[in-house]
Amino acid sequence: MSKLVSKQAIMLEVYEYFKEDQSMVLLAGDMGFAVLDQFFDNHGNRAFNTGINEQATVGIAAGMCMTHLKPIIYSQIPFITMRAYEQLRYDVNEHNLNVKIVGVGANNYFAPLGRSHCMDEDDITLLSILKNILIISPTEKSVKEDVKRMFEYDGPVYMRSL
């Protein structure tokens, strides 16, 4: 199995789309600020720190999507997949909303922070239950094409990263 790409590599690619599309909105779960500096520094009116509040962040993203915005959620994998599972299931998956999720810390990347920050690959198993969510695990070789695929897909996407 190829190694997953870094969150920095994904967000560099995402930024190329974000800066051109004024309908895109970034919702960050109180993290990633060094990775997300371009978003906050150059598009502060479309980049928001929603705090440690994953359930509400998914609900906010669903509402934004229903008003024709294109939300991108950036959050740690265990919190966006497990803590907000019910909101992903009902608010996003059941309505097949065009919400994009970048989960960071795959495959126990954050192990030094304790088991609460780790999921092995259980995030894939958990989200694969939700039939409308496309799951993408980009590598260094595939990241450019995978980010393009994420934005071309008309529905919810979960993209995993280190």
Short mmCIF file of N, CA and C in Angstrom, two decimals:
data_model
loop_
_atom_site.label_atom_id
_atom_site.label_comp_id
_atom_site.label_asym_id
_atom_site.label_seq_id
_atom_site.Cartn_x
_atom_site.Cartn_y
_atom_site.Cartn_z
N MET A 1 0.84 -1.19 0.00
CA MET A 1 0.00 0.00 0.00
C MET A 1 0.88 1.24 0.00
N SER A 2 0.56 2.19 -0.85
CA SER A 2 1.32 3.43 -0.91
C SER A 2 1.05 4.30 0.30
N LYS A 3 2.01 5.09 0.64
CA LYS A 3 1.89 5.96 1.80
C LYS A 3 0.98 7.14 1.50
N LEU A 4 0.13 7.46 2.43
CA LEU A 4 -0.74 8.62 2.30
C LEU A 4 0.09 9.89 2.21
N VAL A 5 -0.48 10.87 1.56
CA VAL A 5 0.17 12.16 1.41
C VAL A 5 -0.09 13.02 2.65
N SER A 6 0.71 14.04 2.83
CA SER A 6 0.57 14.94 3.98
C SER A 6 -0.61 15.90 3.81
N LYS A 7 -1.07 16.40 4.93
CA LYS A 7 -2.13 17.41 4.92
C LYS A 7 -1.67 18.67 4.19
N GLN A 8 -0.39 19.00 4.31
CA GLN A 8 0.16 20.18 3.63
C GLN A 8 0.02 20.04 2.12
N ALA A 9 0.36 18.87 1.59
CA ALA A 9 0.27 18.64 0.15
C ALA A 9 -1.18 18.74 -0.34
N ILE A 10 -2.09 18.17 0.42
CA ILE A 10 -3.51 18.25 0.03
C ILE A 10 -3.99 19.69 0.05
N MET A 11 -3.70 20.40 1.11
CA MET A 11 -4.23 21.75 1.24
C MET A 11 -3.59 22.73 0.26
N LEU A 12 -2.37 22.46 -0.18
CA LEU A 12 -1.78 23.27 -1.25
C LEU A 12 -2.58 23.11 -2.54
N GLU A 13 -2.98 21.89 -2.84
CA GLU A 13 -3.81 21.63 -4.02
C GLU A 13 -5.21 22.21 -3.86
N VAL A 14 -5.79 22.03 -2.68
CA VAL A 14 -7.13 22.57 -2.41
C VAL A 14 -7.13 24.09 -2.58
N TYR A 15 -6.07 24.72 -2.12
CA TYR A 15 -6.00 26.18 -2.19
C TYR A 15 -6.08 26.69 -3.63
N GLU A 16 -5.53 25.96 -4.57
CA GLU A 16 -5.58 26.38 -5.97
C GLU A 16 -7.03 26.50 -6.45
N TYR A 17 -7.91 25.63 -6.00
CA TYR A 17 -9.33 25.70 -6.34
C TYR A 17 -10.03 26.77 -5.51
N PHE A 18 -9.68 26.82 -4.23
CA PHE A 18 -10.32 27.72 -3.28
C PHE A 18 -10.14 29.19 -3.69
N LYS A 19 -8.94 29.56 -4.07
CA LYS A 19 -8.68 30.97 -4.39
C LYS A 19 -9.43 31.42 -5.64
N GLU A 20 -9.82 30.49 -6.50
CA GLU A 20 -10.53 30.82 -7.73
C GLU A 20 -12.05 30.77 -7.59
N ASP A 21 -12.55 30.05 -6.60
CA ASP A 21 -13.99 29.83 -6.47
C ASP A 21 -14.50 30.53 -5.21
N GLN A 22 -15.13 31.66 -5.38
CA GLN A 22 -15.60 32.46 -4.25
C GLN A 22 -16.72 31.80 -3.46
N SER A 23 -17.29 30.72 -3.99
CA SER A 23 -18.35 30.03 -3.25
C SER A 23 -17.80 28.99 -2.27
N MET A 24 -16.50 28.73 -2.33
CA MET A 24 -15.89 27.78 -1.39
C MET A 24 -15.65 28.45 -0.05
N VAL A 25 -15.92 27.68 1.02
CA VAL A 25 -15.76 28.16 2.39
C VAL A 25 -15.01 27.08 3.18
N LEU A 26 -14.02 27.50 3.95
CA LEU A 26 -13.25 26.57 4.78
C LEU A 26 -13.71 26.65 6.22
N LEU A 27 -13.99 25.48 6.80
CA LEU A 27 -14.35 25.37 8.22
C LEU A 27 -13.29 24.50 8.88
N ALA A 28 -12.47 25.10 9.72
CA ALA A 28 -11.36 24.38 10.36
C ALA A 28 -11.67 24.12 11.82
N GLY A 29 -11.44 22.90 12.24
CA GLY A 29 -11.73 22.47 13.60
C GLY A 29 -10.63 22.82 14.59
N ASP A 30 -10.34 24.09 14.75
CA ASP A 30 -9.38 24.59 15.74
C ASP A 30 -8.01 23.94 15.61
N MET A 31 -7.54 23.86 14.38
CA MET A 31 -6.23 23.25 14.14
C MET A 31 -5.73 23.63 12.76
N GLY A 32 -4.48 23.27 12.48
CA GLY A 32 -3.94 23.38 11.14
C GLY A 32 -3.56 24.76 10.67
N PHE A 33 -3.35 25.66 11.60
CA PHE A 33 -3.18 27.04 11.18
C PHE A 33 -1.92 27.28 10.37
N ALA A 34 -0.83 26.60 10.63
CA ALA A 34 0.36 26.74 9.77
C ALA A 34 0.05 26.22 8.37
N VAL A 35 -0.75 25.16 8.30
CA VAL A 35 -1.12 24.57 7.01
C VAL A 35 -2.15 25.44 6.30
N LEU A 36 -2.95 26.14 7.05
CA LEU A 36 -4.08 26.89 6.49
C LEU A 36 -3.84 28.40 6.41
N ASP A 37 -2.63 28.84 6.65
CA ASP A 37 -2.34 30.28 6.67
C ASP A 37 -2.81 31.00 5.41
N GLN A 38 -2.60 30.42 4.24
CA GLN A 38 -3.02 31.08 2.99
C GLN A 38 -4.52 31.35 2.98
N PHE A 39 -5.28 30.40 3.48
CA PHE A 39 -6.73 30.55 3.49
C PHE A 39 -7.14 31.70 4.40
N PHE A 40 -6.62 31.70 5.63
CA PHE A 40 -6.99 32.72 6.61
C PHE A 40 -6.41 34.09 6.27
N ASP A 41 -5.18 34.11 5.78
CA ASP A 41 -4.52 35.39 5.48
C ASP A 41 -5.10 36.07 4.24
N ASN A 42 -5.46 35.29 3.24
CA ASN A 42 -5.90 35.86 1.97
C ASN A 42 -7.40 35.83 1.74
N HIS A 43 -8.11 35.04 2.54
CA HIS A 43 -9.56 34.89 2.33
C HIS A 43 -10.27 34.79 3.68
N GLY A 44 -9.94 35.68 4.58
CA GLY A 44 -10.50 35.64 5.94
C GLY A 44 -12.01 35.68 5.99
N ASN A 45 -12.64 36.20 4.95
CA ASN A 45 -14.11 36.25 4.91
C ASN A 45 -14.73 34.91 4.51
N ARG A 46 -13.87 33.93 4.13
CA ARG A 46 -14.36 32.61 3.74
C ARG A 46 -13.67 31.47 4.48
N ALA A 47 -12.87 31.79 5.48
CA ALA A 47 -12.16 30.78 6.27
C ALA A 47 -12.49 30.99 7.74
N PHE A 48 -12.99 29.95 8.39
CA PHE A 48 -13.48 30.07 9.76
C PHE A 48 -12.93 28.98 10.66
N ASN A 49 -12.54 29.36 11.86
CA ASN A 49 -12.18 28.41 12.91
C ASN A 49 -13.46 28.13 13.67
N THR A 50 -14.00 26.94 13.50
CA THR A 50 -15.27 26.60 14.16
C THR A 50 -15.05 25.99 15.54
N GLY A 51 -13.78 25.85 15.94
CA GLY A 51 -13.48 25.36 17.27
C GLY A 51 -13.58 23.85 17.38
N ILE A 52 -13.45 23.38 18.60
CA ILE A 52 -13.56 21.95 18.88
C ILE A 52 -15.05 21.66 18.99
N ASN A 53 -15.67 21.48 17.84
CA ASN A 53 -17.12 21.52 17.74
C ASN A 53 -17.55 20.80 16.46
N GLU A 54 -17.09 19.58 16.29
CA GLU A 54 -17.25 18.89 15.03
C GLU A 54 -18.71 18.67 14.63
N GLN A 55 -19.56 18.34 15.61
CA GLN A 55 -20.97 18.11 15.27
C GLN A 55 -21.58 19.37 14.66
N ALA A 56 -21.36 20.50 15.30
CA ALA A 56 -21.90 21.76 14.79
C ALA A 56 -21.25 22.14 13.46
N THR A 57 -19.96 21.85 13.32
CA THR A 57 -19.27 22.17 12.07
C THR A 57 -19.91 21.44 10.90
N VAL A 58 -20.25 20.18 11.07
CA VAL A 58 -20.91 19.44 10.00
C VAL A 58 -22.28 20.04 9.71
N GLY A 59 -23.01 20.40 10.75
CA GLY A 59 -24.32 21.04 10.55
C GLY A 59 -24.19 22.37 9.84
N ILE A 60 -23.20 23.15 10.20
CA ILE A 60 -22.94 24.44 9.53
C ILE A 60 -22.62 24.20 8.06
N ALA A 61 -21.75 23.21 7.80
CA ALA A 61 -21.38 22.89 6.41
C ALA A 61 -22.61 22.47 5.61
N ALA A 62 -23.48 21.66 6.20
CA ALA A 62 -24.70 21.23 5.50
C ALA A 62 -25.57 22.43 5.17
N GLY A 63 -25.75 23.31 6.13
CA GLY A 63 -26.55 24.51 5.88
C GLY A 63 -25.94 25.39 4.81
N MET A 64 -24.64 25.56 4.85
CA MET A 64 -23.96 26.36 3.82
C MET A 64 -24.15 25.74 2.44
N CYS A 65 -24.04 24.43 2.39
CA CYS A 65 -24.20 23.74 1.12
C CYS A 65 -25.61 23.95 0.56
N MET A 66 -26.60 23.95 1.44
CA MET A 66 -27.98 24.14 1.00
C MET A 66 -28.24 25.56 0.50
N THR A 67 -27.32 26.49 0.81
CA THR A 67 -27.45 27.86 0.30
C THR A 67 -26.49 28.09 -0.86
N HIS A 68 -26.01 27.01 -1.46
CA HIS A 68 -25.17 27.02 -2.66
C HIS A 68 -23.72 27.43 -2.42
N LEU A 69 -23.29 27.36 -1.18
CA LEU A 69 -21.86 27.50 -0.90
C LEU A 69 -21.23 26.12 -1.01
N LYS A 70 -19.91 26.09 -1.07
CA LYS A 70 -19.18 24.82 -1.20
C LYS A 70 -18.24 24.67 0.00
N PRO A 71 -18.74 24.10 1.08
CA PRO A 71 -17.93 23.98 2.30
C PRO A 71 -16.88 22.87 2.23
N ILE A 72 -15.74 23.19 2.83
CA ILE A 72 -14.65 22.24 3.01
C ILE A 72 -14.37 22.20 4.50
N ILE A 73 -14.48 21.03 5.09
CA ILE A 73 -14.18 20.85 6.52
C ILE A 73 -12.77 20.29 6.64
N TYR A 74 -12.00 20.86 7.57
CA TYR A 74 -10.63 20.40 7.85
C TYR A 74 -10.57 20.08 9.33
N SER A 75 -10.38 18.79 9.66
CA SER A 75 -10.43 18.40 11.07
C SER A 75 -9.68 17.09 11.28
N GLN A 76 -9.35 16.80 12.53
CA GLN A 76 -8.70 15.53 12.85
C GLN A 76 -9.67 14.38 12.65
N ILE A 77 -9.13 13.30 12.13
CA ILE A 77 -9.94 12.16 11.71
C ILE A 77 -10.84 11.59 12.80
N PRO A 78 -10.35 11.27 13.99
CA PRO A 78 -11.27 10.66 14.96
C PRO A 78 -12.43 11.56 15.34
N PHE A 79 -12.19 12.86 15.33
CA PHE A 79 -13.22 13.79 15.78
C PHE A 79 -14.25 14.06 14.70
N ILE A 80 -13.81 14.17 13.45
CA ILE A 80 -14.78 14.44 12.38
C ILE A 80 -15.54 13.18 11.98
N THR A 81 -14.92 12.00 12.16
CA THR A 81 -15.63 10.78 11.75
C THR A 81 -16.45 10.17 12.88
N MET A 82 -15.92 10.15 14.09
CA MET A 82 -16.66 9.50 15.19
C MET A 82 -17.56 10.48 15.95
N ARG A 83 -17.00 11.59 16.35
CA ARG A 83 -17.78 12.54 17.15
C ARG A 83 -18.94 13.11 16.33
N ALA A 84 -18.73 13.31 15.06
CA ALA A 84 -19.78 13.92 14.23
C ALA A 84 -20.46 12.91 13.30
N TYR A 85 -20.39 11.64 13.65
CA TYR A 85 -20.92 10.60 12.75
C TYR A 85 -22.41 10.79 12.46
N GLU A 86 -23.19 11.05 13.47
CA GLU A 86 -24.63 11.20 13.26
C GLU A 86 -24.94 12.36 12.32
N GLN A 87 -24.20 13.47 12.47
CA GLN A 87 -24.41 14.61 11.58
C GLN A 87 -23.95 14.28 10.16
N LEU A 88 -22.85 13.56 10.03
CA LEU A 88 -22.42 13.14 8.69
C LEU A 88 -23.48 12.25 8.06
N ARG A 89 -24.02 11.35 8.88
CA ARG A 89 -25.03 10.41 8.36
C ARG A 89 -26.29 11.12 7.90
N TYR A 90 -26.87 11.94 8.78
CA TYR A 90 -28.17 12.54 8.47
C TYR A 90 -28.08 13.86 7.73
N ASP A 91 -27.17 14.73 8.13
CA ASP A 91 -27.12 16.06 7.53
C ASP A 91 -26.46 16.05 6.15
N VAL A 92 -25.44 15.23 5.97
CA VAL A 92 -24.66 15.25 4.73
C VAL A 92 -24.99 14.06 3.83
N ASN A 93 -24.82 12.85 4.34
CA ASN A 93 -25.00 11.66 3.51
C ASN A 93 -26.44 11.50 3.02
N GLU A 94 -27.41 11.60 3.90
CA GLU A 94 -28.81 11.36 3.52
C GLU A 94 -29.31 12.37 2.49
N HIS A 95 -28.73 13.56 2.48
CA HIS A 95 -29.12 14.58 1.51
C HIS A 95 -28.14 14.65 0.34
N ASN A 96 -27.11 13.78 0.39
CA ASN A 96 -26.10 13.73 -0.66
C ASN A 96 -25.53 15.13 -0.95
N LEU A 97 -25.19 15.84 0.12
CA LEU A 97 -24.72 17.22 -0.02
C LEU A 97 -23.26 17.27 -0.46
N ASN A 98 -22.95 18.30 -1.19
CA ASN A 98 -21.62 18.50 -1.77
C ASN A 98 -20.64 19.10 -0.74
N VAL A 99 -20.50 18.42 0.38
CA VAL A 99 -19.58 18.84 1.44
C VAL A 99 -18.28 18.05 1.27
N LYS A 100 -17.17 18.74 1.33
CA LYS A 100 -15.86 18.10 1.21
C LYS A 100 -15.19 18.10 2.59
N ILE A 101 -14.63 16.96 2.96
CA ILE A 101 -14.01 16.81 4.28
C ILE A 101 -12.57 16.36 4.09
N VAL A 102 -11.65 17.10 4.68
CA VAL A 102 -10.25 16.69 4.70
C VAL A 102 -9.94 16.27 6.13
N GLY A 103 -9.80 14.97 6.31
CA GLY A 103 -9.46 14.42 7.62
C GLY A 103 -7.95 14.30 7.75
N VAL A 104 -7.42 14.76 8.85
CA VAL A 104 -5.96 14.73 9.05
C VAL A 104 -5.60 13.84 10.23
N GLY A 105 -4.44 13.20 10.11
CA GLY A 105 -3.94 12.34 11.17
C GLY A 105 -4.26 10.87 10.95
N ALA A 106 -4.35 10.45 9.69
CA ALA A 106 -4.68 9.05 9.39
C ALA A 106 -3.61 8.11 9.93
N ASN A 107 -4.07 6.86 10.10
CA ASN A 107 -3.16 5.77 10.46
C ASN A 107 -2.30 6.09 11.68
N ASN A 108 -2.93 6.69 12.67
CA ASN A 108 -2.29 6.95 13.97
C ASN A 108 -1.16 7.95 13.91
N TYR A 109 -1.23 8.88 13.00
CA TYR A 109 -0.24 9.95 12.87
C TYR A 109 -0.06 10.72 14.18
N PHE A 110 -1.15 10.91 14.90
CA PHE A 110 -1.10 11.67 16.15
C PHE A 110 -0.97 10.76 17.38
N ALA A 111 -0.36 9.60 17.24
CA ALA A 111 -0.21 8.65 18.35
C ALA A 111 0.40 9.27 19.61
N PRO A 112 1.36 10.18 19.50
CA PRO A 112 1.91 10.79 20.72
C PRO A 112 0.87 11.55 21.56
N LEU A 113 -0.26 11.90 20.94
CA LEU A 113 -1.31 12.62 21.67
C LEU A 113 -2.27 11.68 22.39
N GLY A 114 -2.07 10.38 22.23
CA GLY A 114 -2.91 9.40 22.93
C GLY A 114 -3.89 8.72 22.01
N ARG A 115 -4.48 7.66 22.51
CA ARG A 115 -5.39 6.83 21.71
C ARG A 115 -6.62 7.60 21.22
N SER A 116 -7.02 8.64 21.95
CA SER A 116 -8.18 9.42 21.53
C SER A 116 -7.96 10.10 20.18
N HIS A 117 -6.71 10.24 19.76
CA HIS A 117 -6.38 10.90 18.51
C HIS A 117 -6.03 9.89 17.40
N CYS A 118 -6.32 8.62 17.62
CA CYS A 118 -5.94 7.55 16.68
C CYS A 118 -7.15 6.71 16.29
N MET A 119 -7.11 6.18 15.05
CA MET A 119 -8.19 5.30 14.59
C MET A 119 -7.70 4.16 13.73
N ASP A 120 -6.40 3.95 13.61
CA ASP A 120 -5.90 2.96 12.66
C ASP A 120 -6.50 3.32 11.29
N GLU A 121 -7.21 2.38 10.67
CA GLU A 121 -7.94 2.68 9.43
C GLU A 121 -9.44 2.52 9.63
N ASP A 122 -9.89 2.59 10.87
CA ASP A 122 -11.30 2.41 11.18
C ASP A 122 -12.17 3.52 10.60
N ASP A 123 -11.59 4.68 10.31
CA ASP A 123 -12.36 5.75 9.68
C ASP A 123 -12.90 5.31 8.32
N ILE A 124 -12.12 4.54 7.59
CA ILE A 124 -12.56 4.04 6.28
C ILE A 124 -13.75 3.10 6.47
N THR A 125 -13.63 2.18 7.42
CA THR A 125 -14.71 1.24 7.68
C THR A 125 -15.98 1.97 8.12
N LEU A 126 -15.83 2.91 9.02
CA LEU A 126 -16.97 3.65 9.55
C LEU A 126 -17.68 4.45 8.46
N LEU A 127 -16.93 5.20 7.67
CA LEU A 127 -17.56 6.05 6.66
C LEU A 127 -18.02 5.27 5.44
N SER A 128 -17.47 4.09 5.22
CA SER A 128 -17.92 3.30 4.07
C SER A 128 -19.35 2.81 4.25
N ILE A 129 -19.87 2.85 5.45
CA ILE A 129 -21.28 2.52 5.71
C ILE A 129 -22.19 3.56 5.04
N LEU A 130 -21.71 4.79 4.95
CA LEU A 130 -22.49 5.89 4.38
C LEU A 130 -22.34 5.87 2.87
N LYS A 131 -23.34 5.42 2.18
CA LYS A 131 -23.24 5.07 0.75
C LYS A 131 -22.95 6.24 -0.18
N ASN A 132 -23.28 7.46 0.21
CA ASN A 132 -23.06 8.60 -0.69
C ASN A 132 -21.69 9.25 -0.55
N ILE A 133 -20.95 8.90 0.48
CA ILE A 133 -19.67 9.57 0.73
C ILE A 133 -18.54 8.83 -0.01
N LEU A 134 -17.91 9.56 -0.91
CA LEU A 134 -16.75 9.04 -1.62
C LEU A 134 -15.54 9.17 -0.71
N ILE A 135 -14.79 8.09 -0.53
CA ILE A 135 -13.60 8.09 0.32
C ILE A 135 -12.37 8.05 -0.58
N ILE A 136 -11.46 8.99 -0.37
CA ILE A 136 -10.24 9.08 -1.16
C ILE A 136 -9.04 9.09 -0.22
N SER A 137 -8.04 8.28 -0.54
CA SER A 137 -6.80 8.21 0.24
C SER A 137 -5.62 8.54 -0.69
N PRO A 138 -5.35 9.82 -0.89
CA PRO A 138 -4.33 10.21 -1.87
C PRO A 138 -2.90 9.90 -1.42
N THR A 139 -2.07 9.62 -2.42
CA THR A 139 -0.64 9.44 -2.20
C THR A 139 0.07 10.64 -2.83
N GLU A 140 1.36 10.69 -2.66
CA GLU A 140 2.13 11.78 -3.26
C GLU A 140 1.94 11.82 -4.77
N LYS A 141 1.87 10.64 -5.39
CA LYS A 141 1.70 10.56 -6.84
C LYS A 141 0.29 10.95 -7.30
N SER A 142 -0.71 10.70 -6.46
CA SER A 142 -2.09 10.88 -6.90
C SER A 142 -2.77 12.14 -6.38
N VAL A 143 -2.11 12.91 -5.53
CA VAL A 143 -2.79 14.00 -4.82
C VAL A 143 -3.41 15.03 -5.76
N LYS A 144 -2.71 15.43 -6.79
CA LYS A 144 -3.25 16.44 -7.70
C LYS A 144 -4.54 15.94 -8.37
N GLU A 145 -4.51 14.73 -8.88
CA GLU A 145 -5.67 14.15 -9.54
C GLU A 145 -6.79 13.86 -8.52
N ASP A 146 -6.42 13.43 -7.31
CA ASP A 146 -7.43 13.13 -6.29
C ASP A 146 -8.16 14.38 -5.81
N VAL A 147 -7.45 15.48 -5.66
CA VAL A 147 -8.12 16.73 -5.27
C VAL A 147 -9.04 17.20 -6.39
N LYS A 148 -8.60 17.08 -7.61
CA LYS A 148 -9.46 17.42 -8.75
C LYS A 148 -10.72 16.54 -8.73
N ARG A 149 -10.53 15.26 -8.51
CA ARG A 149 -11.66 14.32 -8.44
C ARG A 149 -12.62 14.69 -7.31
N MET A 150 -12.06 15.11 -6.17
CA MET A 150 -12.89 15.51 -5.03
C MET A 150 -13.81 16.66 -5.44
N PHE A 151 -13.27 17.66 -6.11
CA PHE A 151 -14.09 18.82 -6.47
C PHE A 151 -15.01 18.56 -7.65
N GLU A 152 -14.69 17.60 -8.48
CA GLU A 152 -15.57 17.26 -9.60
C GLU A 152 -16.73 16.37 -9.17
N TYR A 153 -16.56 15.67 -8.05
CA TYR A 153 -17.61 14.76 -7.56
C TYR A 153 -18.76 15.58 -6.98
N ASP A 154 -19.95 15.35 -7.48
CA ASP A 154 -21.13 16.08 -7.01
C ASP A 154 -21.76 15.31 -5.85
N GLY A 155 -21.18 15.50 -4.69
CA GLY A 155 -21.65 14.81 -3.49
C GLY A 155 -20.57 14.89 -2.43
N PRO A 156 -20.83 14.27 -1.29
CA PRO A 156 -19.88 14.37 -0.19
C PRO A 156 -18.62 13.54 -0.44
N VAL A 157 -17.48 14.10 -0.03
CA VAL A 157 -16.19 13.42 -0.18
C VAL A 157 -15.44 13.52 1.14
N TYR A 158 -14.83 12.41 1.51
CA TYR A 158 -13.94 12.34 2.67
C TYR A 158 -12.55 12.00 2.15
N MET A 159 -11.61 12.92 2.34
CA MET A 159 -10.24 12.72 1.91
C MET A 159 -9.35 12.59 3.12
N ARG A 160 -8.58 11.50 3.17
CA ARG A 160 -7.72 11.20 4.31
C ARG A 160 -6.30 11.71 4.05
N SER A 161 -5.63 12.13 5.12
CA SER A 161 -4.23 12.57 4.99
C SER A 161 -3.49 12.32 6.30
N LEU A 162 -2.18 12.40 6.18
CA LEU A 162 -1.34 12.31 7.38
C LEU A 162 -1.35 13.65 8.09
#
